mmCIF file of C-alpha atoms in Angstrom:
data_model
loop_
_atom_site.group_PDB
_atom_site.id
_atom_site.type_symbol
_atom_site.label_atom_id
_atom_site.label_comp_id
_atom_site.label_asym_id
_atom_site.label_seq_id
_atom_site.Cartn_x
_atom_site.Cartn_y
_atom_site.Cartn_z
ATOM 1 C CA MET A 1 7.838 -4.634 27.810
ATOM 2 C CA ILE A 2 11.183 -4.419 26.033
ATOM 3 C CA GLU A 3 12.631 -7.121 23.800
ATOM 4 C CA LEU A 4 16.240 -7.887 24.758
ATOM 5 C CA GLU A 5 16.947 -10.874 22.506
ATOM 6 C CA GLY A 6 19.792 -10.394 20.090
ATOM 7 C CA LEU A 7 21.791 -7.893 22.107
ATOM 8 C CA PRO A 8 25.544 -8.444 21.591
ATOM 9 C CA GLU A 9 28.118 -9.275 24.233
ATOM 10 C CA LEU A 10 30.118 -6.176 25.089
ATOM 11 C CA VAL A 11 33.561 -5.778 26.631
ATOM 12 C CA ASP A 12 33.554 -4.007 30.015
ATOM 13 C CA PRO A 13 30.937 -1.511 28.827
ATOM 14 C CA VAL A 14 30.295 1.898 30.351
ATOM 15 C CA LEU A 15 27.144 3.926 29.735
ATOM 16 C CA ILE A 16 27.219 7.620 28.811
ATOM 17 C CA ALA A 17 23.742 9.147 28.820
ATOM 18 C CA ALA A 18 22.136 12.506 28.079
ATOM 19 C CA PHE A 19 18.572 13.678 27.572
ATOM 20 C CA GLU A 20 17.135 16.565 25.632
ATOM 21 C CA GLY A 21 14.815 18.911 27.455
ATOM 22 C CA TRP A 22 14.886 20.189 31.039
ATOM 23 C CA ASN A 23 18.296 18.605 31.722
ATOM 24 C CA ASP A 24 20.004 20.068 28.644
ATOM 25 C CA ALA A 25 20.618 23.829 28.825
ATOM 26 C CA GLY A 26 22.200 25.074 25.614
ATOM 27 C CA GLU A 27 21.982 21.482 24.301
ATOM 28 C CA ALA A 28 25.390 21.040 25.913
ATOM 29 C CA SER A 29 24.897 17.495 27.215
ATOM 30 C CA SER A 30 22.992 16.067 24.243
ATOM 31 C CA GLY A 31 25.698 17.698 22.128
ATOM 32 C CA VAL A 32 28.257 15.391 23.755
ATOM 33 C CA ILE A 33 26.329 12.281 22.720
ATOM 34 C CA ALA A 34 25.778 13.565 19.186
ATOM 35 C CA HIS A 35 29.489 14.388 18.908
ATOM 36 C CA LEU A 36 30.625 10.967 20.179
ATOM 37 C CA GLU A 37 28.061 9.138 18.077
ATOM 38 C CA SER A 38 29.512 10.734 14.954
ATOM 39 C CA ALA A 39 33.201 10.583 15.938
ATOM 40 C CA TRP A 40 33.051 6.944 17.067
ATOM 41 C CA LYS A 41 30.638 5.814 14.314
ATOM 42 C CA ALA A 42 28.288 4.325 16.885
ATOM 43 C CA GLU A 43 25.923 1.536 15.863
ATOM 44 C CA PRO A 44 22.302 1.186 17.042
ATOM 45 C CA LEU A 45 21.557 -1.338 19.784
ATOM 46 C CA ILE A 46 17.988 -0.843 20.945
ATOM 47 C CA ALA A 47 15.240 1.767 21.143
ATOM 48 C CA LEU A 48 12.474 2.033 23.711
ATOM 49 C CA ASP A 49 8.867 1.935 22.540
ATOM 50 C CA PRO A 50 7.862 5.618 22.418
ATOM 51 C CA ASP A 51 4.192 4.783 23.105
ATOM 52 C CA ASP A 52 5.164 3.812 26.652
ATOM 53 C CA TYR A 53 6.771 7.074 27.729
ATOM 54 C CA TYR A 54 5.962 10.004 25.448
ATOM 55 C CA ASP A 55 2.936 12.247 25.025
ATOM 56 C CA PHE A 56 3.013 13.019 21.327
ATOM 57 C CA GLN A 57 1.048 16.237 21.800
ATOM 58 C CA VAL A 58 3.883 17.482 24.034
ATOM 59 C CA THR A 59 6.855 15.848 22.322
ATOM 60 C CA ARG A 60 5.740 15.587 18.737
ATOM 61 C CA PRO A 61 7.067 13.227 16.057
ATOM 62 C CA VAL A 62 8.967 14.812 13.183
ATOM 63 C CA VAL A 63 8.322 14.468 9.459
ATOM 64 C CA GLU A 64 11.419 14.025 7.315
ATOM 65 C CA MET A 65 11.675 14.038 3.543
ATOM 66 C CA SER A 66 13.828 11.621 1.610
ATOM 67 C CA GLU A 67 14.160 11.366 -2.166
ATOM 68 C CA GLY A 68 11.247 12.747 -4.104
ATOM 69 C CA LEU A 69 8.090 13.198 -2.060
ATOM 70 C CA THR A 70 8.637 10.205 0.233
ATOM 71 C CA GLN A 71 8.014 11.088 3.863
ATOM 72 C CA SER A 72 9.086 9.289 7.010
ATOM 73 C CA ILE A 73 8.096 9.828 10.629
ATOM 74 C CA VAL A 74 10.768 9.988 13.333
ATOM 75 C CA TRP A 75 9.197 9.196 16.688
ATOM 76 C CA PRO A 76 10.561 10.752 19.881
ATOM 77 C CA THR A 77 12.181 8.083 22.004
ATOM 78 C CA THR A 78 15.333 6.960 23.790
ATOM 79 C CA ARG A 79 17.948 5.027 21.845
ATOM 80 C CA LEU A 80 21.084 3.170 22.913
ATOM 81 C CA LEU A 81 24.083 2.802 20.621
ATOM 82 C CA ARG A 82 27.348 0.876 20.803
ATOM 83 C CA ALA A 83 30.756 2.422 20.163
ATOM 84 C CA ARG A 84 34.352 1.221 20.477
ATOM 85 C CA PRO A 85 36.740 4.185 20.947
ATOM 86 C CA PRO A 86 39.965 3.768 18.946
ATOM 87 C CA GLY A 87 42.759 2.207 20.985
ATOM 88 C CA VAL A 88 40.484 1.356 23.926
ATOM 89 C CA GLU A 89 39.755 -2.224 24.983
ATOM 90 C CA ARG A 90 36.212 -1.605 26.157
ATOM 91 C CA ASP A 91 32.853 -0.718 24.692
ATOM 92 C CA VAL A 92 30.888 2.446 25.323
ATOM 93 C CA VAL A 93 27.097 2.483 25.282
ATOM 94 C CA LEU A 94 25.727 5.869 24.279
ATOM 95 C CA LEU A 95 22.219 6.712 25.438
ATOM 96 C CA ARG A 96 20.586 9.510 23.499
ATOM 97 C CA GLY A 97 17.114 10.318 24.685
ATOM 98 C CA ILE A 98 14.378 12.847 25.242
ATOM 99 C CA GLU A 99 13.167 13.305 28.782
ATOM 100 C CA PRO A 100 10.037 11.125 29.019
ATOM 101 C CA ASN A 101 6.659 12.716 29.591
ATOM 102 C CA MET A 102 5.299 9.965 31.848
ATOM 103 C CA ARG A 103 5.997 6.743 33.801
ATOM 104 C CA TRP A 104 9.524 7.719 34.857
ATOM 105 C CA ARG A 105 9.949 4.802 37.274
ATOM 106 C CA SER A 106 9.088 2.255 34.601
ATOM 107 C CA PHE A 107 11.367 4.110 32.193
ATOM 108 C CA CYS A 108 14.284 3.854 34.622
ATOM 109 C CA ALA A 109 13.547 0.177 35.232
ATOM 110 C CA ASP A 110 13.731 -0.478 31.471
ATOM 111 C CA ILE A 111 17.073 1.351 31.160
ATOM 112 C CA ILE A 112 18.507 -0.584 34.106
ATOM 113 C CA GLU A 113 17.269 -3.904 32.695
ATOM 114 C CA ILE A 114 18.978 -3.149 29.371
ATOM 115 C CA CYS A 115 22.189 -2.152 31.154
ATOM 116 C CA ARG A 116 22.204 -5.375 33.186
ATOM 117 C CA GLU A 117 21.718 -7.401 30.007
ATOM 118 C CA LEU A 118 24.633 -5.562 28.359
ATOM 119 C CA GLY A 119 26.892 -5.917 31.397
ATOM 120 C CA VAL A 120 27.080 -2.197 32.210
ATOM 121 C CA GLU A 121 28.295 -1.594 35.774
ATOM 122 C CA LEU A 122 29.036 2.150 35.560
ATOM 123 C CA ALA A 123 26.863 4.895 34.116
ATOM 124 C CA VAL A 124 27.782 8.533 33.574
ATOM 125 C CA MET A 125 24.794 10.858 33.235
ATOM 126 C CA LEU A 126 25.346 14.220 31.589
ATOM 127 C CA GLY A 127 23.350 17.372 32.162
ATOM 128 C CA ALA A 128 23.547 21.125 31.767
ATOM 129 C CA LEU A 129 21.827 23.789 33.829
ATOM 130 C CA LEU A 130 21.392 27.543 33.601
ATOM 131 C CA ASN A 131 23.561 29.394 36.073
ATOM 132 C CA ASP A 132 25.032 32.817 36.783
ATOM 133 C CA SER A 133 28.466 31.755 35.564
ATOM 134 C CA PRO A 134 30.242 34.256 33.288
ATOM 135 C CA HIS A 135 30.865 33.026 29.770
ATOM 136 C CA THR A 136 34.478 34.269 29.921
ATOM 137 C CA ARG A 137 35.558 31.808 32.595
ATOM 138 C CA PRO A 138 36.051 28.007 32.511
ATOM 139 C CA VAL A 139 32.739 26.136 32.585
ATOM 140 C CA PRO A 140 32.049 24.814 36.101
ATOM 141 C CA ILE A 141 31.262 21.090 36.203
ATOM 142 C CA LEU A 142 29.423 19.846 39.270
ATOM 143 C CA GLY A 143 28.547 16.250 39.924
ATOM 144 C CA GLY A 144 26.692 13.652 41.869
ATOM 145 C CA ALA A 145 27.432 10.021 42.661
ATOM 146 C CA THR A 146 25.671 6.970 44.012
ATOM 147 C CA ASP A 147 28.174 6.737 46.888
ATOM 148 C CA GLU A 148 30.937 8.783 48.496
ATOM 149 C CA GLY A 149 33.727 6.392 47.519
ATOM 150 C CA LEU A 150 32.841 6.726 43.857
ATOM 151 C CA ALA A 151 32.766 10.509 44.193
ATOM 152 C CA ARG A 152 36.238 10.528 45.773
ATOM 153 C CA SER A 153 37.731 8.144 43.226
ATOM 154 C CA THR A 154 36.540 10.339 40.350
ATOM 155 C CA ASN A 155 37.429 13.615 42.110
ATOM 156 C CA LEU A 156 33.919 14.994 41.725
ATOM 157 C CA GLU A 157 32.969 18.432 42.951
ATOM 158 C CA LEU A 158 29.604 17.485 44.422
ATOM 159 C CA SER A 159 26.513 19.587 43.979
ATOM 160 C CA ARG A 160 24.490 20.507 47.080
ATOM 161 C CA TYR A 161 21.359 21.257 45.081
ATOM 162 C CA GLU A 162 17.957 20.504 46.558
ATOM 163 C CA GLY A 163 14.772 21.021 44.595
ATOM 164 C CA PRO A 164 12.966 19.831 41.461
ATOM 165 C CA THR A 165 14.924 17.325 39.410
ATOM 166 C CA GLY A 166 14.869 15.861 35.945
ATOM 167 C CA ILE A 167 15.267 12.387 34.530
ATOM 168 C CA VAL A 168 19.068 12.572 34.970
ATOM 169 C CA GLY A 169 18.708 12.830 38.753
ATOM 170 C CA VAL A 170 15.967 10.207 38.902
ATOM 171 C CA LEU A 171 17.916 7.740 36.755
ATOM 172 C CA GLN A 172 21.100 8.194 38.779
ATOM 173 C CA HIS A 173 19.133 7.470 41.963
ATOM 174 C CA ALA A 174 17.553 4.391 40.348
ATOM 175 C CA PHE A 175 20.982 3.054 39.383
ATOM 176 C CA GLY A 176 22.146 3.385 42.973
ATOM 177 C CA LYS A 177 19.039 1.601 44.266
ATOM 178 C CA ALA A 178 19.738 -1.211 41.806
ATOM 179 C CA GLY A 179 23.301 -1.611 43.103
ATOM 180 C CA LEU A 180 24.954 -0.118 40.023
ATOM 181 C CA ASP A 181 27.496 2.707 40.088
ATOM 182 C CA ALA A 182 26.444 5.992 38.548
ATOM 183 C CA ILE A 183 27.722 9.525 38.518
ATOM 184 C CA SER A 184 26.349 12.702 36.983
ATOM 185 C CA LEU A 185 28.261 15.610 35.468
ATOM 186 C CA TRP A 186 26.497 18.955 35.135
ATOM 187 C CA ALA A 187 27.826 21.868 33.093
ATOM 188 C CA SER A 188 26.858 25.409 34.120
ATOM 189 C CA VAL A 189 25.537 27.427 31.176
ATOM 190 C CA PRO A 190 25.284 31.254 31.489
ATOM 191 C CA HIS A 191 21.605 32.104 31.752
ATOM 192 C CA TYR A 192 22.052 35.295 29.721
ATOM 193 C CA VAL A 193 23.179 33.293 26.687
ATOM 194 C CA ALA A 194 21.058 30.163 26.978
ATOM 195 C CA GLN A 195 20.278 29.585 23.312
ATOM 196 C CA PRO A 196 21.882 26.482 21.775
ATOM 197 C CA PRO A 197 24.376 25.355 20.826
ATOM 198 C CA ASN A 198 26.960 25.944 23.522
ATOM 199 C CA PRO A 199 30.172 24.275 22.295
ATOM 200 C CA LYS A 200 32.165 25.590 25.254
ATOM 201 C CA ALA A 201 29.980 23.679 27.722
ATOM 202 C CA THR A 202 29.972 20.582 25.496
ATOM 203 C CA LEU A 203 33.773 20.711 25.368
ATOM 204 C CA ALA A 204 33.999 21.046 29.159
ATOM 205 C CA LEU A 205 31.793 17.964 29.636
ATOM 206 C CA LEU A 206 33.908 15.965 27.184
ATOM 207 C CA ARG A 207 37.121 16.882 28.994
ATOM 208 C CA ARG A 208 35.635 15.961 32.360
ATOM 209 C CA LEU A 209 34.402 12.680 30.890
ATOM 210 C CA GLU A 210 37.935 11.926 29.771
ATOM 211 C CA ASP A 211 39.217 12.512 33.300
ATOM 212 C CA VAL A 212 36.535 10.335 34.902
ATOM 213 C CA LEU A 213 36.620 7.408 32.474
ATOM 214 C CA GLU A 214 40.263 7.643 31.376
ATOM 215 C CA ILE A 215 39.043 7.185 27.810
ATOM 216 C CA PRO A 216 40.411 9.600 25.177
ATOM 217 C CA MET A 217 37.643 11.829 23.918
ATOM 218 C CA PRO A 218 37.720 13.041 20.306
ATOM 219 C CA LEU A 219 37.463 16.809 20.419
ATOM 220 C CA GLY A 220 37.389 17.508 16.687
ATOM 221 C CA ASP A 221 36.741 21.182 15.998
ATOM 222 C CA LEU A 222 35.160 21.861 19.393
ATOM 223 C CA ASP A 223 38.153 23.870 20.655
ATOM 224 C CA GLU A 224 37.849 26.364 17.819
ATOM 225 C CA GLU A 225 34.045 26.347 17.967
ATOM 226 C CA ALA A 226 34.207 27.135 21.691
ATOM 227 C CA ARG A 227 36.589 30.048 21.096
ATOM 228 C CA ALA A 228 34.381 31.363 18.294
ATOM 229 C CA TRP A 229 31.314 31.081 20.528
ATOM 230 C CA GLU A 230 33.029 33.052 23.293
ATOM 231 C CA ARG A 231 34.151 35.755 20.848
ATOM 232 C CA GLY A 232 30.602 36.018 19.563
ATOM 233 C CA VAL A 233 29.171 36.461 23.064
ATOM 234 C CA ASP A 234 31.900 39.026 23.828
ATOM 235 C CA GLU A 235 30.805 41.028 20.800
ATOM 236 C CA LEU A 236 27.126 40.890 21.750
ATOM 237 C CA ALA A 237 27.891 41.918 25.342
ATOM 238 C CA SER A 238 30.004 44.861 24.174
ATOM 239 C CA GLN A 239 26.992 46.265 22.339
ATOM 240 C CA ASP A 240 24.910 46.513 25.525
ATOM 241 C CA SER A 241 26.445 48.368 28.473
ATOM 242 C CA GLU A 242 24.076 46.774 30.982
ATOM 243 C CA VAL A 243 24.992 43.275 29.847
ATOM 244 C CA ALA A 244 28.691 44.189 29.833
ATOM 245 C CA ASP A 245 28.451 45.519 33.388
ATOM 246 C CA TYR A 246 26.602 42.400 34.495
ATOM 247 C CA VAL A 247 29.216 40.108 32.968
ATOM 248 C CA LYS A 248 31.958 42.100 34.715
ATOM 249 C CA GLU A 249 30.126 41.719 38.026
ATOM 250 C CA LEU A 250 29.856 37.955 37.505
ATOM 251 C CA GLU A 251 33.557 37.769 36.652
ATOM 252 C CA GLU A 252 34.527 39.628 39.826
ATOM 253 C CA ARG A 253 32.253 37.440 41.929
ATOM 254 C CA LYS A 254 33.622 34.274 40.337
ATOM 255 C CA ASP A 255 37.266 35.333 40.716
ATOM 256 C CA ALA A 256 36.745 36.288 44.358
ATOM 257 C CA ALA A 257 35.214 32.899 45.104
ATOM 258 C CA GLU A 258 38.011 30.912 43.470
ATOM 259 C CA LEU A 259 40.487 29.544 46.001
ATOM 260 C CA PRO A 260 44.177 29.123 45.122
ATOM 261 C CA GLU A 261 43.838 25.416 45.894
ATOM 262 C CA ALA A 262 41.042 25.086 43.356
ATOM 263 C CA SER A 263 43.111 26.855 40.718
ATOM 264 C CA GLY A 264 46.031 24.541 41.494
ATOM 265 C CA ASP A 265 43.818 21.480 41.126
ATOM 266 C CA ALA A 266 42.582 22.753 37.770
ATOM 267 C CA ILE A 267 46.131 23.322 36.530
ATOM 268 C CA ALA A 268 47.212 19.862 37.714
ATOM 269 C CA ALA A 269 44.232 18.206 35.999
ATOM 270 C CA GLU A 270 44.952 20.037 32.746
ATOM 271 C CA PHE A 271 48.628 19.019 32.902
ATOM 272 C CA GLU A 272 47.710 15.362 33.480
ATOM 273 C CA ARG A 273 45.329 15.533 30.515
ATOM 274 C CA TYR A 274 48.127 16.984 28.374
ATOM 275 C CA LEU A 275 50.501 14.172 29.381
ATOM 276 C CA ARG A 276 47.934 11.487 28.525
ATOM 277 C CA ARG A 277 47.337 12.989 25.098
ATOM 278 C CA ARG A 278 51.099 13.338 24.478
ATOM 279 C CA ASP A 279 51.665 9.694 25.431
ATOM 280 C CA ARG A 280 48.895 8.553 23.087
ATOM 281 C CA ASP A 281 50.343 10.604 20.222
ATOM 282 C CA THR A 282 53.786 9.100 20.892
ATOM 283 C CA ASP A 283 52.381 5.542 20.898
ATOM 284 C CA THR A 284 50.679 6.091 17.577
#
């Protein structure tokens, strides 16, 4: 059981969630939560009891050293934090978790109970998957939603995936069953450069989050980090002719599949994002 006494009253809160593990290629989605937690100076709200959902032989606790020889144990779990973005009249609940090892349905029920107590009516789940997308092109973001109207209103490009799923897919489904709105945003990470971090995919998720929630996202140094990451992959690919040829093939396949309408939509979305940022800078 979870103890919900003492939770604060929040203003029109929205949940942004990501989980380490199967759902987090290149640590792109968990990187969003870590970035927002730091940029928004998020404060802890509640943590789930790790004994309920984690196998410590699979997801082991971590020993950390503080001053001198003092050790502390950090247990793997799921934590929720509260943030108030500057200039925004609503709260954001950040969920930073590790995909549970067991009892997923009970886990989802606990998350939904906490969200009801906090007044959350919309959740955005973040994920990242390995794909055959070339690293030189914009990161594709696919999505899912608890109903078609929500998908249309947020202009989601829906995924048609069928197959094994992770806690992101299960939790989104549980939100829908509970009568709460939820969407998922999935970044495509090139499978030939899967090692973390992937700042380009993290940046793409942040920008899509900004479009969906109409909340300004702090980008910090991610633009430059993403460019540096791409230059680094370019250099590695240039040293292996087979990899370079494969990347070129992916680029040609991607470019051939892109419709003019899709390119126009992307340009329009980027222009709208630019206008919002310009207006905010003018107001401040």
